[in-house]
Amino acid sequence: MTVAIDRATGKRHGDRAPRPGPGSRLKYAYQKHWYAYAMIIPVVVVLGVLVLYPLVYGLYLTLTDADSLNTARTIGVNHIDATYKFIGLDNYKDILFGPTSYDRFWSHFIWTIVWTGLCVALHYTVGLSLALLLNQKLRARTLYRLILILPWAVPTFVTVFGWRFMLADGGIINSALHSLHLPQPDWLESTFWQRFAAIMVNTWCGVPFMMVSLLGGLQSIDASLYEAAEMDGASPWQRFRYVTLPGLRSVSSTVVLLGVIWTFNQFAVIFLLFGNTAPDAQILVTWSYFLGFGQQPREFAQSAAYGILLLAILIVFTSFYRRWLNRNDQQLAI
Amino acid sequence: MSTTTPERTRRRGELSRAGTLGSHGILIVASLIALFPIAWLVFLSLGPDSDDYLHPAGIWKKMTFDNYSFVLQHTGFFDWLKSSLIVSLGTTVIGVTIAASTGYAVSRMRFPGYRKFMWVLLVTQMFPIAVLIVPMYQILADLQLIDSYLGLILVYCSTAVPYCAWLLKGYFDTIPFEIDEAGRVDGLNPFGTFLRLILPLAKPGLAVAAFYSFLTAFGEVAFASTFMLSDTKYTFAVGLQTFVSEHDAQRNLMAATAVLIAIPVAAFFYLVQKNLVTGLTAGGTKG
């Protein structure tokens, strides 16, 4: 019996069977690969039922005018049938080009891009700096490492409440600023400071993951490369530029992609920090949640349409990112 | 890095005095920033009044554990604990069980459709909650699964399963292929190899995947807030919000609850943290 264990060769398409005739080729492929298909079948089924079906259903909803007033629902013992109707691409047209499109979609879109860019940049630079510091021969570096991953260890929904106490009007941060005779921003009220606070809190939450991943990457760089660079008289900056950064490439490209996806979809930080009080600090994800579940009537179709748009943005981004990585001959670790 | 300029007498990797001081300085500041919000939460949880967070200095004089005993005795704490555990453990068990064989298959076998399948797994990782929440809500409502543990578990499985498959692939990649070959030579088929040789070796990886999906389900906010309606079925993420209503914010109780949740989770986290990242970036750090 043929057994389908190949070494990962790094080649694009694995190995191809030799080519006798189409019939026996099919038979050969079946014999060779049925194990693989049998083993992935559970996940395929789960993804089909739990992801694909809701996705298709959601896609259909975006083409209707469904809201909480016209969908099927049960009030007491009475069952009311759905009365929403098919309206084609009107939702998308309305979101992207309608009269309120700037207030509702584009302003949130711009803020989401800024939010994602700034957060990931901060996560990466702070995480890399800390990783570089921790990668030195230092006393107590294990202790530092343990303390520095604390923000990651505590569930986000807990820490965000901690931050809310600190950022509140008479909270510790403003008291501290007051005693230093500095202005005290109204963190949880004005749009600019809300955004500032959100980025700050999210950075605090996200740095540990970057730091630990990049530290793992740093430790896997061959020490002899640094020795060779030092022999050749490379300055610390040159060693960083020509040994460290290239050595980190594949880890970096992976964590940056994950960081972008996670930050773009970051729900808990903004939702729990502001609730419904900050329409202008909402990113697209929380805004879409607000449309679907934070108001009456609930606009299911609009909310779902936002969801599809968000997914489309991420898929386009990821495709370009992967193409760009391939062009630069880098690999994604995942 | 300018502080680490090498001097002639030092060996490679050792720092100058200034470099050491500078590094310690930055790390200490960073540690304080990392520690402070949590420490502050713990401190506030000891103040008995709900607006003590505005006058923290007063807490020193009247420090008490009253908040904790109140939370444990008079709030839904244990209901929330039960819900959180049921939902998170359910998700974990289903996620890891289903994902394990897939992780193995994508780690070892290159079958036609492999790249597309990996791409699908990646794409499901980036589903914004907004994509699934409305249709899921409708479907669960049709199935009468709103406000049920099973409903929430199913919803979480939509992210946990592909997630676990990724994590486990990373871990299986680190197990030498020679073991599979040895199994093959001894006449095992791939299922046998997987069950008898690889799974036992992959226990640490399975533990990490389990832990990761547990934490993800435990900390999830959006679906839990939307799908759980009765307050005895709230998970912690939802229950914690009930302390703050428009009229009345019981911040002292909230702080105490937050600490009660955070401490066991963080302790658990520290036990496995060394292995945590390898799952996600194993392939990357190897290269």
Short mmCIF file of C-alpha atoms in Angstrom, two decimals, chain A residues 1-9 11-15 29 32-44 46-47 49-51 53-55 57-59 61 66-67 71-72 74 84 130 132-134 136-159 161-166 168-172 175 204 209 212-214 216-217 220 223 226-227 230 236-237 239-240 247 250-251 254-255 257-258 261-262 264-265 267-268 271-272 284-286 288-289 292-293 298-301 303-304 306-308 310-311 314-315 318-319 322 326 332-334, chain B residues 1 4-6 11-15 19-20 22-28 30-38 40-41 44 53-56 94 98-115 117-139 141-142 144 153-155 157-159 161-163 165-166 169 177-178 180-181 184 188-191 193-194 212 215 218-223 225-227 236-238 240-241 244 251-252 254-255 257-259 261-262 265-266 269-270 273-274 276-277 280-287:
data_model
loop_
_atom_site.label_atom_id
_atom_site.label_comp_id
_atom_site.label_asym_id
_atom_site.label_seq_id
_atom_site.Cartn_x
_atom_site.Cartn_y
_atom_site.Cartn_z
CA MET A 1 0.00 0.00 0.00
CA THR A 2 1.26 3.42 -0.86
CA VAL A 3 1.61 5.69 2.09
CA ALA A 4 1.19 9.39 1.85
CA ILE A 5 3.94 10.75 3.95
CA ASP A 6 6.13 13.22 2.19
CA ARG A 7 8.77 15.37 3.63
CA ALA A 8 7.96 19.02 3.37
CA THR A 9 10.27 19.93 0.56
CA LYS A 11 8.56 23.24 -3.09
CA ARG A 12 5.39 24.87 -4.25
CA HIS A 13 3.26 21.93 -5.16
CA GLY A 14 4.84 19.04 -3.39
CA ASP A 15 5.75 16.13 -5.57
CA ALA A 29 -3.78 9.92 -6.58
CA LYS A 32 -1.83 8.10 -2.38
CA HIS A 33 -3.96 10.79 -0.83
CA TRP A 34 -7.09 9.26 0.62
CA TYR A 35 -5.51 9.22 4.05
CA ALA A 36 -5.01 12.95 3.90
CA TYR A 37 -8.58 13.59 2.86
CA ALA A 38 -9.92 11.26 5.53
CA MET A 39 -7.93 13.12 8.13
CA ILE A 40 -9.04 16.59 7.16
CA ILE A 41 -12.68 15.62 6.70
CA PRO A 42 -13.79 16.49 10.28
CA VAL A 43 -12.49 20.03 9.96
CA VAL A 44 -13.93 20.41 6.49
CA VAL A 46 -17.17 21.68 10.77
CA LEU A 47 -16.03 24.60 8.66
CA VAL A 49 -21.51 23.76 8.74
CA LEU A 50 -20.30 26.41 11.16
CA VAL A 51 -18.56 28.86 8.85
CA TYR A 53 -23.26 28.04 5.81
CA PRO A 54 -23.56 31.11 8.08
CA LEU A 55 -21.38 33.02 5.64
CA TYR A 57 -26.68 32.98 4.81
CA GLY A 58 -25.13 36.27 5.88
CA LEU A 59 -24.31 37.10 2.29
CA LEU A 61 -29.06 38.73 4.35
CA ALA A 66 -33.72 42.52 7.24
CA ASP A 67 -33.90 44.24 10.60
CA THR A 71 -37.30 39.01 10.73
CA ALA A 72 -38.98 35.93 12.10
CA THR A 74 -41.32 34.64 18.68
CA TYR A 84 -38.11 41.17 4.84
CA LEU A 130 12.03 44.86 24.55
CA LEU A 132 16.38 42.98 21.98
CA LEU A 133 16.91 44.10 25.56
CA LEU A 134 15.81 40.74 26.93
CA GLN A 136 21.17 40.27 26.22
CA LYS A 137 23.03 38.65 29.05
CA LEU A 138 21.32 40.46 31.87
CA ARG A 139 20.64 39.73 35.48
CA ALA A 140 17.00 38.95 36.25
CA ARG A 141 15.97 38.77 32.63
CA THR A 142 13.65 35.84 33.31
CA LEU A 143 11.91 37.95 35.92
CA TYR A 144 11.56 40.85 33.49
CA ARG A 145 10.18 38.51 30.89
CA LEU A 146 7.58 37.13 33.28
CA ILE A 147 6.44 40.59 34.32
CA LEU A 148 6.36 41.88 30.77
CA ILE A 149 4.02 39.18 29.52
CA LEU A 150 1.55 39.92 32.29
CA PRO A 151 -0.72 42.04 30.07
CA TRP A 152 -1.08 39.02 27.82
CA ALA A 153 -1.77 36.62 30.66
CA VAL A 154 -4.72 38.53 32.05
CA PRO A 155 -7.91 38.33 29.97
CA THR A 156 -8.49 41.50 27.94
CA PHE A 157 -11.95 42.06 29.34
CA VAL A 158 -10.46 42.28 32.81
CA THR A 159 -7.61 44.63 32.01
CA PHE A 161 -11.89 47.56 33.13
CA GLY A 162 -8.72 48.26 35.05
CA TRP A 163 -7.84 50.89 32.46
CA ARG A 164 -11.28 52.38 32.70
CA PHE A 165 -10.75 53.05 36.40
CA MET A 166 -7.44 54.68 35.61
CA ALA A 168 -11.93 57.95 34.40
CA ASP A 169 -12.38 61.62 35.17
CA GLY A 170 -10.95 61.59 38.67
CA GLY A 171 -8.91 58.45 38.06
CA ILE A 172 -5.25 57.98 38.84
CA SER A 175 -4.77 62.90 39.30
CA TRP A 204 -0.39 47.75 26.22
CA PHE A 209 2.80 38.70 22.11
CA VAL A 212 7.76 36.90 23.06
CA SER A 213 7.51 35.92 19.38
CA LEU A 214 10.39 38.16 18.36
CA GLY A 216 11.94 33.44 20.03
CA GLY A 217 13.08 34.64 16.61
CA SER A 220 17.03 31.20 16.79
CA ALA A 223 25.36 33.25 17.03
CA TYR A 226 27.19 37.86 14.87
CA GLU A 227 30.74 36.67 15.50
CA GLU A 230 32.01 41.46 14.50
CA PRO A 236 26.16 47.46 16.45
CA TRP A 237 23.80 49.22 14.07
CA ARG A 239 24.87 44.02 12.99
CA PHE A 240 21.27 44.90 13.75
CA GLY A 247 17.21 36.76 10.67
CA SER A 250 9.92 35.13 8.60
CA VAL A 251 8.85 35.60 12.21
CA THR A 254 4.00 36.27 10.37
CA VAL A 255 3.47 38.30 13.51
CA LEU A 257 0.14 39.71 9.52
CA LEU A 258 -1.44 38.27 12.65
CA ILE A 261 -5.73 40.84 11.43
CA TRP A 262 -6.18 40.89 15.19
CA PHE A 264 -8.35 45.22 12.58
CA ASN A 265 -10.83 42.90 14.27
CA PHE A 267 -13.51 44.18 19.46
CA ALA A 268 -13.11 43.94 23.21
CA PHE A 271 -16.37 47.98 23.04
CA LEU A 272 -15.54 47.67 26.72
CA LEU A 284 -15.58 49.21 11.66
CA VAL A 285 -15.98 46.00 13.64
CA THR A 286 -17.51 47.64 16.70
CA SER A 288 -21.01 47.06 12.63
CA TYR A 289 -21.82 45.40 15.96
CA GLY A 292 -26.71 45.02 14.42
CA PHE A 293 -27.04 44.76 18.17
CA ARG A 298 -31.43 46.28 14.93
CA GLU A 299 -30.27 46.64 11.35
CA PHE A 300 -29.25 43.09 10.61
CA ALA A 301 -28.78 43.49 6.88
CA SER A 303 -24.54 45.01 9.91
CA ALA A 304 -23.98 41.87 7.87
CA TYR A 306 -20.38 45.71 6.94
CA GLY A 307 -19.15 42.30 7.95
CA ILE A 308 -18.77 41.17 4.36
CA LEU A 310 -14.59 43.91 6.37
CA LEU A 311 -13.81 40.39 5.32
CA LEU A 314 -8.83 41.67 4.98
CA ILE A 315 -8.71 39.13 2.17
CA THR A 318 -3.68 39.38 2.92
CA SER A 319 -3.45 38.44 -0.75
CA ARG A 322 1.46 37.28 0.54
CA ASN A 326 6.69 35.89 -2.25
CA LEU A 332 5.01 33.09 5.90
CA ALA A 333 5.50 30.89 8.92
CA ILE A 334 1.87 29.98 8.98
CA MET B 1 21.28 50.03 20.91
CA THR B 4 25.95 48.73 23.80
CA THR B 5 29.04 49.94 21.96
CA PRO B 6 31.63 47.22 22.49
CA ARG B 11 33.76 39.37 25.38
CA ARG B 12 31.01 39.15 22.85
CA GLY B 13 27.53 39.47 24.26
CA GLU B 14 28.60 41.24 27.41
CA LEU B 15 27.54 44.77 27.97
CA GLY B 19 24.64 49.54 28.55
CA THR B 20 23.67 47.36 31.48
CA GLY B 22 20.39 51.59 30.44
CA SER B 23 18.90 48.19 29.68
CA HIS B 24 17.86 47.69 33.28
CA GLY B 25 16.40 51.18 33.37
CA ILE B 26 14.24 50.64 30.31
CA LEU B 27 13.18 47.17 31.41
CA ILE B 28 12.24 48.40 34.86
CA ALA B 30 8.48 48.78 30.99
CA SER B 31 7.82 46.30 33.78
CA LEU B 32 6.18 49.00 35.88
CA ILE B 33 3.95 49.96 32.97
CA ALA B 34 3.04 46.32 32.43
CA LEU B 35 2.38 45.72 36.09
CA PHE B 36 0.66 48.90 37.13
CA PRO B 37 -2.88 48.57 35.72
CA ILE B 38 -3.22 45.13 37.27
CA TRP B 40 -4.00 49.16 40.60
CA LEU B 41 -7.01 46.96 40.02
CA LEU B 44 -8.86 49.29 44.24
CA TYR B 53 -11.17 54.76 42.89
CA LEU B 54 -11.43 58.54 42.98
CA HIS B 55 -9.75 58.82 46.37
CA PRO B 56 -7.28 55.98 46.33
CA ILE B 94 -14.38 19.78 20.48
CA ILE B 98 -11.49 17.59 15.64
CA ALA B 99 -8.41 19.58 14.72
CA ALA B 100 -5.73 17.08 15.73
CA SER B 101 -5.88 14.76 12.73
CA THR B 102 -6.14 17.71 10.36
CA GLY B 103 -3.09 19.32 11.91
CA TYR B 104 -1.22 16.09 11.31
CA ALA B 105 -2.42 15.74 7.74
CA VAL B 106 -1.39 19.26 6.76
CA SER B 107 1.91 18.90 8.54
CA ARG B 108 2.94 15.64 6.82
CA MET B 109 1.06 15.21 3.59
CA ARG B 110 1.00 17.24 0.42
CA PHE B 111 -2.28 16.41 -1.21
CA PRO B 112 -3.93 18.13 -4.16
CA GLY B 113 -5.82 21.11 -2.77
CA TYR B 114 -3.34 21.48 0.08
CA ARG B 115 -2.57 25.14 -0.51
CA PHE B 117 -7.07 24.30 2.25
CA MET B 118 -4.34 26.15 4.15
CA TRP B 119 -5.62 29.37 2.67
CA VAL B 120 -9.13 28.59 3.90
CA LEU B 121 -7.78 27.94 7.38
CA LEU B 122 -5.96 31.26 7.30
CA VAL B 123 -9.01 33.12 6.06
CA THR B 124 -11.21 31.75 8.82
CA GLN B 125 -8.69 33.17 11.29
CA MET B 126 -9.44 36.62 10.07
CA PHE B 127 -13.20 36.50 10.10
CA PRO B 128 -14.29 39.67 11.83
CA ILE B 129 -17.00 38.85 14.37
CA ALA B 130 -19.20 41.12 12.30
CA VAL B 131 -19.26 38.62 9.45
CA LEU B 132 -20.71 35.77 11.41
CA ILE B 133 -22.58 37.38 14.24
CA VAL B 134 -25.76 38.34 12.39
CA PRO B 135 -26.23 35.08 10.46
CA MET B 136 -25.23 33.06 13.53
CA TYR B 137 -27.79 34.94 15.55
CA GLN B 138 -30.49 34.19 12.99
CA ILE B 139 -29.54 30.55 12.69
CA ALA B 141 -32.68 31.77 16.84
CA ASP B 142 -34.21 29.40 14.30
CA GLN B 144 -33.86 27.78 19.53
CA ILE B 153 -19.98 26.43 22.04
CA LEU B 154 -20.89 25.88 18.38
CA VAL B 155 -20.21 29.53 17.62
CA CYS B 157 -15.95 26.19 17.46
CA SER B 158 -16.14 28.11 14.20
CA THR B 159 -12.97 29.92 15.27
CA VAL B 161 -11.31 24.51 15.12
CA PRO B 162 -9.25 26.22 12.39
CA TYR B 163 -7.20 27.88 15.12
CA ALA B 165 -5.54 23.03 13.37
CA TRP B 166 -2.98 25.81 12.76
CA LYS B 169 0.31 21.86 12.49
CA PHE B 177 9.71 12.95 10.24
CA GLU B 178 11.96 9.97 10.96
CA ASP B 180 6.77 8.55 10.78
CA GLU B 181 9.20 6.67 8.60
CA ARG B 184 5.89 3.05 8.15
CA LEU B 188 1.70 1.08 10.37
CA ASN B 189 -0.60 3.01 8.10
CA PRO B 190 -0.83 6.79 8.54
CA PHE B 191 -3.74 6.52 10.96
CA THR B 193 1.31 6.27 12.95
CA PHE B 194 -0.74 9.25 13.98
CA TYR B 212 -5.07 28.60 23.76
CA LEU B 215 -8.39 31.25 26.79
CA PHE B 218 -12.96 32.40 28.01
CA GLY B 219 -12.15 35.95 27.01
CA GLU B 220 -14.58 36.36 24.13
CA VAL B 221 -16.94 39.29 24.56
CA ALA B 222 -19.08 39.99 21.51
CA PHE B 223 -20.81 36.66 20.92
CA SER B 225 -22.83 39.47 25.15
CA THR B 226 -25.22 38.91 22.30
CA PHE B 227 -26.22 35.28 22.66
CA PHE B 236 -17.44 36.26 33.06
CA ALA B 237 -16.92 38.58 30.12
CA VAL B 238 -20.60 39.50 30.22
CA LEU B 240 -18.43 41.70 34.70
CA GLN B 241 -20.29 44.32 32.70
CA VAL B 244 -21.84 49.00 35.65
CA ARG B 251 -16.78 49.57 40.82
CA ASN B 252 -15.44 48.11 44.02
CA MET B 254 -16.25 44.89 39.80
CA ALA B 255 -12.60 45.27 40.74
CA THR B 257 -14.50 40.16 40.60
CA ALA B 258 -11.91 41.12 38.01
CA VAL B 259 -9.13 40.13 40.38
CA ILE B 261 -11.01 36.04 37.49
CA ALA B 262 -7.60 37.30 36.55
CA VAL B 265 -6.08 32.61 34.69
CA ALA B 266 -2.78 34.44 34.89
CA PHE B 269 -0.94 31.13 31.87
CA TYR B 270 2.46 31.30 33.52
CA GLN B 273 3.70 30.37 28.72
CA LYS B 274 7.04 28.99 27.58
CA LEU B 276 2.69 29.27 24.00
CA VAL B 277 4.33 31.03 21.15
CA LEU B 280 1.91 30.02 16.41
CA THR B 281 5.34 30.73 15.09
CA ALA B 282 7.14 27.40 15.22
CA GLY B 283 7.61 27.28 11.46
CA GLY B 284 8.92 30.82 11.46
CA THR B 285 11.45 30.55 14.25
CA LYS B 286 12.88 27.41 12.73
CA GLY B 287 13.68 29.07 9.44
#
